Coordinates of C-alpha atoms and ligand atoms in Angstrom, one line a residue:
X1 CA 0.1 0.0 0.0
X2 CA 1.3 3.6 -0.7
X3 CA -0.8 6.1 1.2
X4 CA -0.8 9.5 -0.9
X5 CA -2.1 12.8 0.8
X6 CA -3.5 15.2 -1.9
X7 CA -3.3 18.7 -0.6
X8 CA -5.9 21.4 -1.8
X9 CA -6.9 24.6 -0.2
X10 CA -8.0 27.4 -2.7
X11 CA -9.7 27.7 -5.7
X12 CA -6.9 27.0 -8.3
X13 CA -6.1 23.8 -6.4
X14 CA -9.4 21.8 -6.8
X15 CA -9.5 21.3 -10.6
X16 CA -5.7 20.3 -10.5
X17 CA -6.3 17.8 -8.0
X18 CA -9.1 16.0 -9.2
X19 CA -8.1 14.2 -12.5
X20 CA -4.9 12.8 -10.2
X21 CA -7.3 11.6 -7.4
X22 CA -9.4 9.6 -10.2
X23 CA -6.4 8.3 -11.8
X24 CA -4.7 7.1 -8.4
X25 CA -8.1 5.3 -7.5
X26 CA -7.7 3.3 -10.6
X27 CA -4.1 2.5 -9.6
X28 CA -3.5 0.3 -6.6
X29 CA -1.5 -0.1 -4.6
X30 CA -1.9 3.9 -4.5
X31 CA -4.4 5.1 -2.0
X32 CA -5.1 8.7 -2.2
X33 CA -6.5 10.8 0.6
X34 CA -7.7 14.4 0.1
X35 CA -6.7 17.1 2.5
X36 CA -8.2 20.4 2.4
X37 CA -6.6 23.2 4.4
X38 CA -9.8 25.6 4.4
X39 CA -7.8 28.6 3.0
X40 CA -10.8 29.1 0.8
X41 CA -14.3 28.4 2.3
X42 CA -16.9 30.1 0.6
X43 CA -19.3 27.7 -1.0
X44 CA -18.5 28.9 -4.8
X45 CA -14.8 28.9 -3.9
X46 CA -14.5 25.5 -2.5
X47 CA -17.5 22.9 -2.1
X48 CA -19.3 23.9 -5.6
X49 CA -15.9 22.5 -7.1
X50 CA -16.0 19.3 -5.3
X51 CA -19.9 19.0 -6.4
X52 CA -18.8 20.0 -10.3
X53 CA -15.7 17.7 -10.3
X54 CA -17.7 14.7 -8.5
X55 CA -15.2 14.6 -5.7
X56 CA -15.6 12.9 -2.4
X57 CA -15.8 15.0 0.5
X58 CA -12.0 15.7 1.8
X59 CA -10.9 12.9 4.1
X60 CA -9.4 15.7 6.2
X61 CA -10.6 19.3 6.4
X62 CA -8.2 21.7 8.4
X63 CA -10.6 24.7 8.4
X64 CA -7.7 27.3 8.7
X65 CA -9.4 30.2 6.9
X66 CA -8.2 33.7 6.2
X67 CA -5.2 35.7 7.8
X68 CA -1.9 37.4 7.0
X69 CA 0.6 35.2 5.2
X70 CA 2.3 34.4 8.4
X71 CA -0.9 33.5 10.0
X72 CA -2.4 31.6 7.4
X73 CA 0.8 29.4 6.7
X74 CA 1.3 28.8 10.5
X75 CA -2.0 27.6 11.2
X76 CA -1.9 25.3 8.1
X77 CA 1.5 23.9 9.1
X78 CA 0.3 23.3 12.8
X79 CA -2.9 21.6 11.8
X80 CA -1.4 19.3 8.8
X81 CA 1.4 18.3 11.1
X82 CA -1.3 16.3 13.2
X83 CA -2.9 14.9 10.2
X84 CA 0.6 13.7 9.2
X85 CA 1.4 12.1 12.4
X86 CA -1.9 10.5 12.4
X87 CA -2.1 9.2 8.7
X88 CA 1.9 8.6 8.3
X89 CA 1.6 8.8 4.4
X90 CA 4.0 7.6 2.0
X91 CA 4.0 10.8 0.0
X92 CA 2.5 14.3 0.1
X93 CA 1.4 15.9 -3.2
X94 CA 0.9 19.6 -3.4
X95 CA -0.5 21.6 -6.2
X96 CA 0.3 25.2 -7.6
X97 CA 1.7 28.0 -5.8
X98 CA -0.7 29.0 -3.2
X99 CA 0.0 29.4 0.8
X100 CA -1.3 25.8 1.2
X101 CA 1.1 24.6 -1.1
X102 CA 4.0 25.9 0.8
X103 CA 2.8 25.2 4.1
X104 CA 2.1 21.5 3.4
X105 CA 5.3 21.0 1.6
X106 CA 7.5 22.3 4.4
X107 CA 5.6 20.4 7.2
X108 CA 5.7 17.0 5.4
X109 CA 9.7 17.6 4.5
X110 CA 10.5 18.2 8.0
X111 CA 8.8 15.2 9.2
X112 CA 11.0 13.4 6.5
X113 CA 7.9 12.4 4.2
X114 CA 8.6 12.8 0.4
X115 CA 6.9 15.5 -1.3
X116 CA 5.7 16.0 -5.1
X117 CA 5.1 19.3 -6.6
X118 CA 2.3 19.3 -9.3
X119 CA 3.0 22.5 -11.6
X120 CA 6.8 22.7 -10.5
X121 CA 9.3 24.9 -12.1
X122 CA 7.1 28.1 -13.1
X123 CA 8.9 31.4 -12.4
X124 CA 7.7 35.1 -12.9
X125 CA 11.1 36.0 -11.4
X126 CA 8.8 38.7 -9.5
X127 CA 9.5 38.6 -5.9
X128 CA 6.8 40.9 -5.1
X129 CA 4.4 38.2 -6.0
X130 CA 3.7 36.1 -2.7
X131 CA 3.3 32.8 -5.2
X132 CA 7.0 33.4 -6.6
X133 CA 8.2 32.9 -3.0
X134 CA 5.7 29.5 -2.7
X135 CA 7.0 28.3 -5.7
X136 CA 10.7 28.5 -5.1
X137 CA 10.6 27.1 -1.5
X138 CA 8.1 24.3 -2.5
X139 CA 10.3 23.4 -5.7
X140 CA 13.3 23.4 -3.4
X141 CA 12.1 20.8 -0.7
X142 CA 10.3 18.7 -3.4
X143 CA 11.3 15.1 -4.3
X144 CA 9.2 14.8 -7.3
X145 CA 8.7 17.8 -9.7
X146 CA 6.2 17.5 -12.2
X147 CA 6.4 20.4 -14.9
X148 CA 3.7 21.6 -17.4
X149 CA 6.0 22.9 -19.9
X150 CA 9.9 23.1 -20.9
X151 CA 10.7 26.3 -19.4
X152 CA 9.5 24.6 -16.0
X153 CA 12.4 22.0 -16.4
X154 CA 15.0 24.8 -17.6
X155 CA 14.3 26.7 -14.5
X156 CA 14.6 24.0 -12.2
X157 CA 17.8 22.7 -14.1
X158 CA 19.1 26.3 -13.8
X159 CA 18.5 26.3 -10.0
X160 CA 20.4 23.1 -9.3
X161 CA 17.5 20.6 -9.3
X162 CA 18.7 17.0 -10.2
X163 CA 17.5 16.1 -13.4
X164 CA 16.0 12.6 -12.3
X165 CA 13.5 14.5 -10.0
X166 CA 12.2 16.3 -12.9
X167 CA 9.2 15.0 -14.9
X168 CA 7.6 17.0 -17.8
X169 CA 3.9 15.7 -17.5
X170 CA 2.0 18.6 -19.0
X171 CA -0.7 20.7 -17.8
X172 CA -3.2 18.8 -15.4
X173 CA -5.7 21.9 -15.4
X174 CA -6.3 20.9 -19.1
X175 CA -7.5 17.3 -17.9
X176 CA -10.2 18.7 -15.8
X177 CA -11.2 21.5 -18.3
X178 CA -11.4 18.6 -21.3
X179 CA -13.5 16.2 -18.9
X180 CA -16.1 18.8 -17.7
X181 CA -16.4 20.6 -20.9
X182 CA -17.1 17.3 -22.7
X183 CA -20.0 16.9 -20.3
X184 CA -21.8 20.0 -21.2
X185 CA -23.3 19.8 -24.4
X186 CA -24.0 23.0 -26.8
X187 CA -27.7 23.5 -25.8
X188 CA -26.6 23.5 -22.0
X189 CA -23.7 25.8 -23.0
X190 CA -26.2 28.0 -24.8
X191 CA -28.6 27.9 -21.5
X192 CA -25.8 29.0 -19.4
X193 CA -24.4 31.8 -21.4
X194 CA -28.1 33.0 -22.0
X195 CA -28.5 33.1 -18.1
X196 CA -25.8 35.7 -18.1
X197 CA -28.0 37.7 -20.8
X198 CA -25.1 36.9 -23.2
X199 CA -24.7 35.6 -26.6
X200 CA -22.1 33.4 -28.1
X201 CA -18.9 35.1 -28.9
X202 CA -20.3 38.4 -27.9
X203 CA -19.1 39.2 -24.5
X204 CA -15.6 39.6 -22.8
X205 CA -14.8 37.7 -19.6
X206 CA -13.0 39.4 -16.8
X207 CA -11.2 38.1 -13.6
X208 CA -9.0 40.1 -11.2
X209 CA -7.7 39.2 -7.8
X210 CA -3.9 39.9 -7.7
X211 CA -2.9 42.2 -5.0
X212 CA -1.0 44.4 -7.3
X213 CA -4.3 45.2 -9.4
X214 CA -6.8 45.4 -6.5
X215 CA -5.6 46.1 -3.3
X216 CA -5.1 49.9 -4.2
X217 CA -7.8 52.0 -4.9
X218 CA -6.4 54.3 -7.7
X219 CA -5.2 51.1 -9.7
X220 CA -8.5 49.4 -9.0
X221 CA -10.6 52.3 -10.0
X222 CA -8.8 52.7 -13.3
X223 CA -9.2 49.2 -14.3
X224 CA -13.0 49.3 -13.4
X225 CA -13.3 52.6 -15.3
X226 CA -11.6 50.8 -18.5
X227 CA -13.8 47.8 -18.5
X228 CA -16.9 50.3 -18.1
X229 CA -15.8 51.9 -21.3
X230 CA -15.2 48.6 -23.0
X231 CA -18.7 47.5 -22.1
X232 CA -20.1 50.3 -24.3
X233 CA -18.6 48.2 -27.5
X234 CA -19.1 44.9 -26.1
X235 CA -20.9 43.3 -23.0
X236 CA -18.6 42.6 -20.1
X237 CA -19.1 40.1 -17.4
X238 CA -16.8 40.0 -14.3
X239 CA -17.3 37.5 -11.7
X240 CA -15.7 39.1 -8.8
X241 CA -13.3 37.2 -6.4
X242 CA -13.9 37.8 -2.6
X243 CA -10.7 39.6 -2.1
X244 CA -11.5 42.2 -5.0
X245 CA -15.2 42.4 -3.7
X246 CA -14.1 43.3 -0.4
X247 CA -11.7 45.9 -1.5
X248 CA -14.4 47.5 -4.1
X249 CA -16.5 47.9 -1.1
X250 CA -13.7 49.0 1.3
X251 CA -12.6 51.8 -1.1
X252 CA -16.3 53.0 -1.5
X253 CA -15.8 52.7 -5.3
X254 CA -19.3 53.9 -6.8
X255 CA -20.5 51.6 -9.1
X256 CA -22.4 53.6 -11.5
X257 CA -21.7 51.6 -14.3
X258 CA -23.5 50.8 -18.0
X259 CA -25.9 47.9 -18.0
X260 CA -23.7 46.1 -20.2
X261 CA -20.9 45.9 -17.6
X262 CA -22.0 43.0 -15.2
X263 CA -20.2 42.4 -11.8
X264 CA -21.4 39.1 -10.6
X265 CA -20.2 36.9 -7.8
X266 CA -17.7 34.0 -8.5
X267 CA -19.1 31.6 -11.0
X268 CA -18.9 27.8 -10.1
X269 CA -16.5 25.8 -12.4
X270 CA -18.7 24.3 -15.0
X271 CA -20.5 27.7 -15.6
X272 CA -17.1 29.4 -15.6
X273 CA -15.6 27.0 -18.1
X274 CA -18.5 27.3 -20.2
X275 CA -18.4 31.2 -20.1
X276 CA -14.6 31.0 -21.3
X277 CA -15.4 28.6 -24.1
X278 CA -18.1 31.0 -25.5
X279 CA -16.3 34.5 -24.8
X280 CA -14.9 36.9 -27.5
X281 CA -11.8 37.5 -25.2
X282 CA -10.7 37.4 -21.7
X283 CA -9.1 39.9 -19.3
X284 CA -7.5 38.4 -16.3
X285 CA -4.6 38.3 -13.9
X286 CA -5.2 34.8 -13.1
X287 CA -2.4 32.1 -13.6
X288 CA -4.7 29.4 -14.5
X289 CA -6.9 31.2 -16.8
X290 CA -4.1 32.3 -19.1
X291 CA -3.7 28.7 -19.6
X292 CA -7.3 27.7 -20.2
X293 CA -7.7 30.7 -22.7
X294 CA -4.5 29.2 -24.7
X295 CA -6.0 25.8 -24.7
X296 CA -9.3 27.2 -26.1
X297 CA -7.8 29.4 -28.5
X298 CA -9.2 32.6 -27.1
X299 CA -7.5 35.9 -27.0
X300 CA -6.3 36.8 -23.6
X301 CA -5.2 40.1 -22.0
X302 CA -3.2 39.5 -18.8
X303 CA -3.0 42.7 -16.7
X304 CA 0.3 42.0 -15.2
X305 CA 3.8 43.1 -15.8
X306 CA 5.0 39.5 -16.2
X307 CA 3.9 35.9 -16.2
X308 CA 5.1 32.6 -14.7
X309 CA 3.3 30.8 -17.7
X310 CA 5.4 32.1 -20.8
X311 CA 4.2 29.4 -23.2
X312 CA 0.9 31.0 -22.9
X313 CA 2.6 33.8 -24.8
X314 CA 5.1 32.4 -26.9
X315 CA 2.8 29.5 -28.3
X316 CA -0.4 30.5 -27.1
X317 CA -3.2 33.3 -27.4
X318 CA -1.8 35.4 -24.4
X319 CA -0.3 38.9 -24.3
X320 CA 0.7 40.8 -21.2
X321 CA -1.0 44.4 -20.9
X322 CA -1.1 47.4 -18.8
X323 CA -3.4 50.4 -18.3
X324 CA -1.6 52.2 -21.1
X325 CA -1.9 49.7 -24.0
X326 CA -5.0 47.6 -23.0
X327 CA -7.4 49.8 -25.1
X328 CA -5.5 49.2 -28.3
X329 CA -5.0 45.7 -27.7
X330 CA -8.8 45.2 -27.0
X331 CA -9.3 47.1 -30.2
X332 CA -7.1 44.9 -32.1
X333 CA -9.0 41.9 -30.9
X334 CA -12.5 43.1 -31.8
X335 CA -11.1 43.9 -35.2
X336 CA -10.1 40.4 -35.6
X337 CA -6.5 41.1 -35.6
X338 CA -4.9 38.4 -33.2
X339 CA -2.5 35.5 -33.0
X340 CA -3.9 32.2 -33.5
X341 CA -1.9 30.2 -31.1
X342 CA -1.4 26.7 -30.6
X343 CA -2.0 24.0 -27.8
X344 CA 1.5 23.4 -25.9
X345 CA 2.7 19.8 -25.9
X346 CA 1.2 17.5 -23.6
X347 CA -1.7 19.8 -22.7
X348 CA -3.9 16.7 -23.9
X349 CA -6.1 15.4 -20.9
X350 CA -3.7 12.6 -20.0
X351 CA -1.4 14.5 -17.5
X352 CA -2.7 12.9 -14.6
X353 CA -2.2 9.2 -16.1
X354 CA 1.4 10.3 -16.8
X355 CA 2.2 11.5 -12.9
X356 CA 0.5 8.3 -11.7
X357 CA 2.8 6.1 -13.9
X358 CA 5.7 7.9 -12.1
X359 CA 4.1 7.7 -8.7
X360 CA 3.8 4.0 -9.2
X361 CA 7.6 3.7 -9.7
X362 CA 8.4 5.9 -6.7
X363 CA 9.6 4.1 -3.4
X364 CA 8.0 6.9 -1.1
X365 CA 8.6 6.7 2.6
X366 CA 9.2 3.3 4.4
X367 CA 7.7 3.5 7.6
Ligands
UD1_401 C1 -5.1 32.9 -3.1 C2 -3.8 32.7 -3.4 C3 -3.4 33.0 -4.9 C4 -4.4 32.5 -6.0 C5 -5.8 32.9 -5.4 C6 -6.7 32.0 -6.3 C7 -2.0 32.8 -1.8 C8 -0.8 33.4 -1.2 N1 -2.8 33.4 -2.5 O1 -5.2 34.4 -3.0 O2 -2.3 32.8 -5.4 O3 -4.4 32.9 -7.3 O4 -6.0 32.3 -3.9 O5 -8.1 32.4 -6.0 O6 -2.1 31.5 -1.4 N2 -12.1 35.3 0.9 C9 -13.2 35.1 1.2 N3 -13.8 33.9 1.0 C10 -12.8 32.8 0.6 C11 -11.7 32.9 0.5 C12 -11.1 34.3 0.4 O7 -13.9 36.1 1.5 O8 -13.4 31.7 0.6 C13 -11.5 36.5 1.2 C14 -10.8 36.9 2.7 O9 -11.2 38.2 2.9 C15 -9.3 36.7 2.5 C16 -9.2 37.3 1.0 O10 -10.2 36.8 0.4 O11 -8.7 37.5 3.3 C17 -7.8 36.7 0.4 O12 -7.9 35.2 0.6 P1 -6.6 34.4 0.4 O13 -6.5 33.1 0.3 O14 -5.5 35.0 1.5 O15 -5.7 34.9 -0.8 P2 -6.4 35.2 -2.2 O16 -6.4 36.6 -2.8 O17 -7.6 34.3 -2.3
UDP402 N1 -12.8 29.8 -11.9 C1 -14.0 29.4 -11.5 N2 -14.9 30.3 -11.2 C2 -14.6 31.8 -11.4 C3 -13.3 32.2 -11.6 C4 -12.3 31.2 -11.9 O1 -14.4 28.1 -11.8 O2 -15.3 32.7 -11.2 C5 -11.6 28.8 -12.3 C6 -11.1 28.9 -13.4 O3 -11.7 27.9 -14.6 C7 -9.6 28.3 -13.3 C8 -9.3 28.7 -11.9 O4 -10.6 28.9 -11.3 O5 -9.6 26.8 -13.6 C9 -8.4 29.8 -11.6 O6 -8.2 30.0 -10.4 P1 -7.8 31.4 -9.8 O7 -8.1 32.6 -11.0 O8 -8.6 31.9 -8.7 O9 -6.5 31.3 -9.5 P2 -5.0 31.3 -10.1 O10 -5.1 30.5 -11.2 O11 -4.7 32.8 -10.5 O12 -3.9 30.9 -9.1

């Protein structure tokens, strides 16, 4: 038996974990157990994903919640250590770059339990992003590093990671995207889009939650004003992350926007994928949404000065944007002058199977 703990906590973790959970269930002696740290806890940021992805309830729920970086990371570490001492797993698998990823990889490693990192090697080279610290520390302590693209391998090799720990397996988010979208037929997709009062290929989908965009009043207001102007040309739908929602309220930004600019609650996964699949283009600062846009061949403007996912630019449909240039970029997209892009290698829906094959060969911890 090889008991493996799969760690999730925040919205972008669930769709990365689900395909691996299901692949491992079919691959005895691997025995996957889900640990949810509780970093995200609103229904639509957490439980709705378990429903849409048909996941079982977590085997352990740590209920750690929000806080400063130190508070949140420390609380997760303390709670997770108890789980590790009880479960004595052979391996811990962490996903992505959130605080739960960092906290659980450190805690496991200090108890001499091997760690596997899914989505290893990504680098923005921007230390003002908390995720960059999380990525680097997690990769440093990981025993197995599963990368989505060749830049990940290169970054790790440059940092001195032994080549035999690095496994390029592709992008596991795309496994979930393919399997969920395949289950929503054209009629159901049309209904979902209509429910938002929108028409196919006739709206822009927006998400924003990076502190650099939403934690300061002036910057956030400038972005909202641009989106409001854009909505006079094409409808805009903006499912708002709780961090952003709280800031809009705290800054007292008055919402006297066009009717065509809809600010709505976060959207559950199957609906969000449908909204992506039918949009004209995307404006985002999300990591994962840049990748989903590239897979779907959809123009994407990433409101950031850098990205840890460069293949979405070099091979995909993504471009970086700032408030000086974004208007011209939107006009270019609406005029149909945008790159075609292609799907990067191994973003094919089979990443979880490739990871599982590596795990079956991995010795793990001997108790
Ligand atoms: C976190 C991740 C970020 C990821 C994002 C995905 C870190 C450092 N950041 O950012 O990398 O891109 O999730 O969505 O791990 N809140 C709620 N309800 C929730 C969750 C959060 O109201 O269910 C509010 C709380 O006020 C909280 C704030 O959002 O303080 C921020 O949550 P937190 O998890 O600290 O960071 P995110 O901005 O969500
Ligand atoms: N997502 C969702 N509903 C939303 C916004 C995003 O289901 O309202 C999904 C999206 O399809 C992608 C993931 O959440 O799979 C991206 O998470 P997020 O942007 O929160 O985090 P990041 O990728 O930036 O870390």
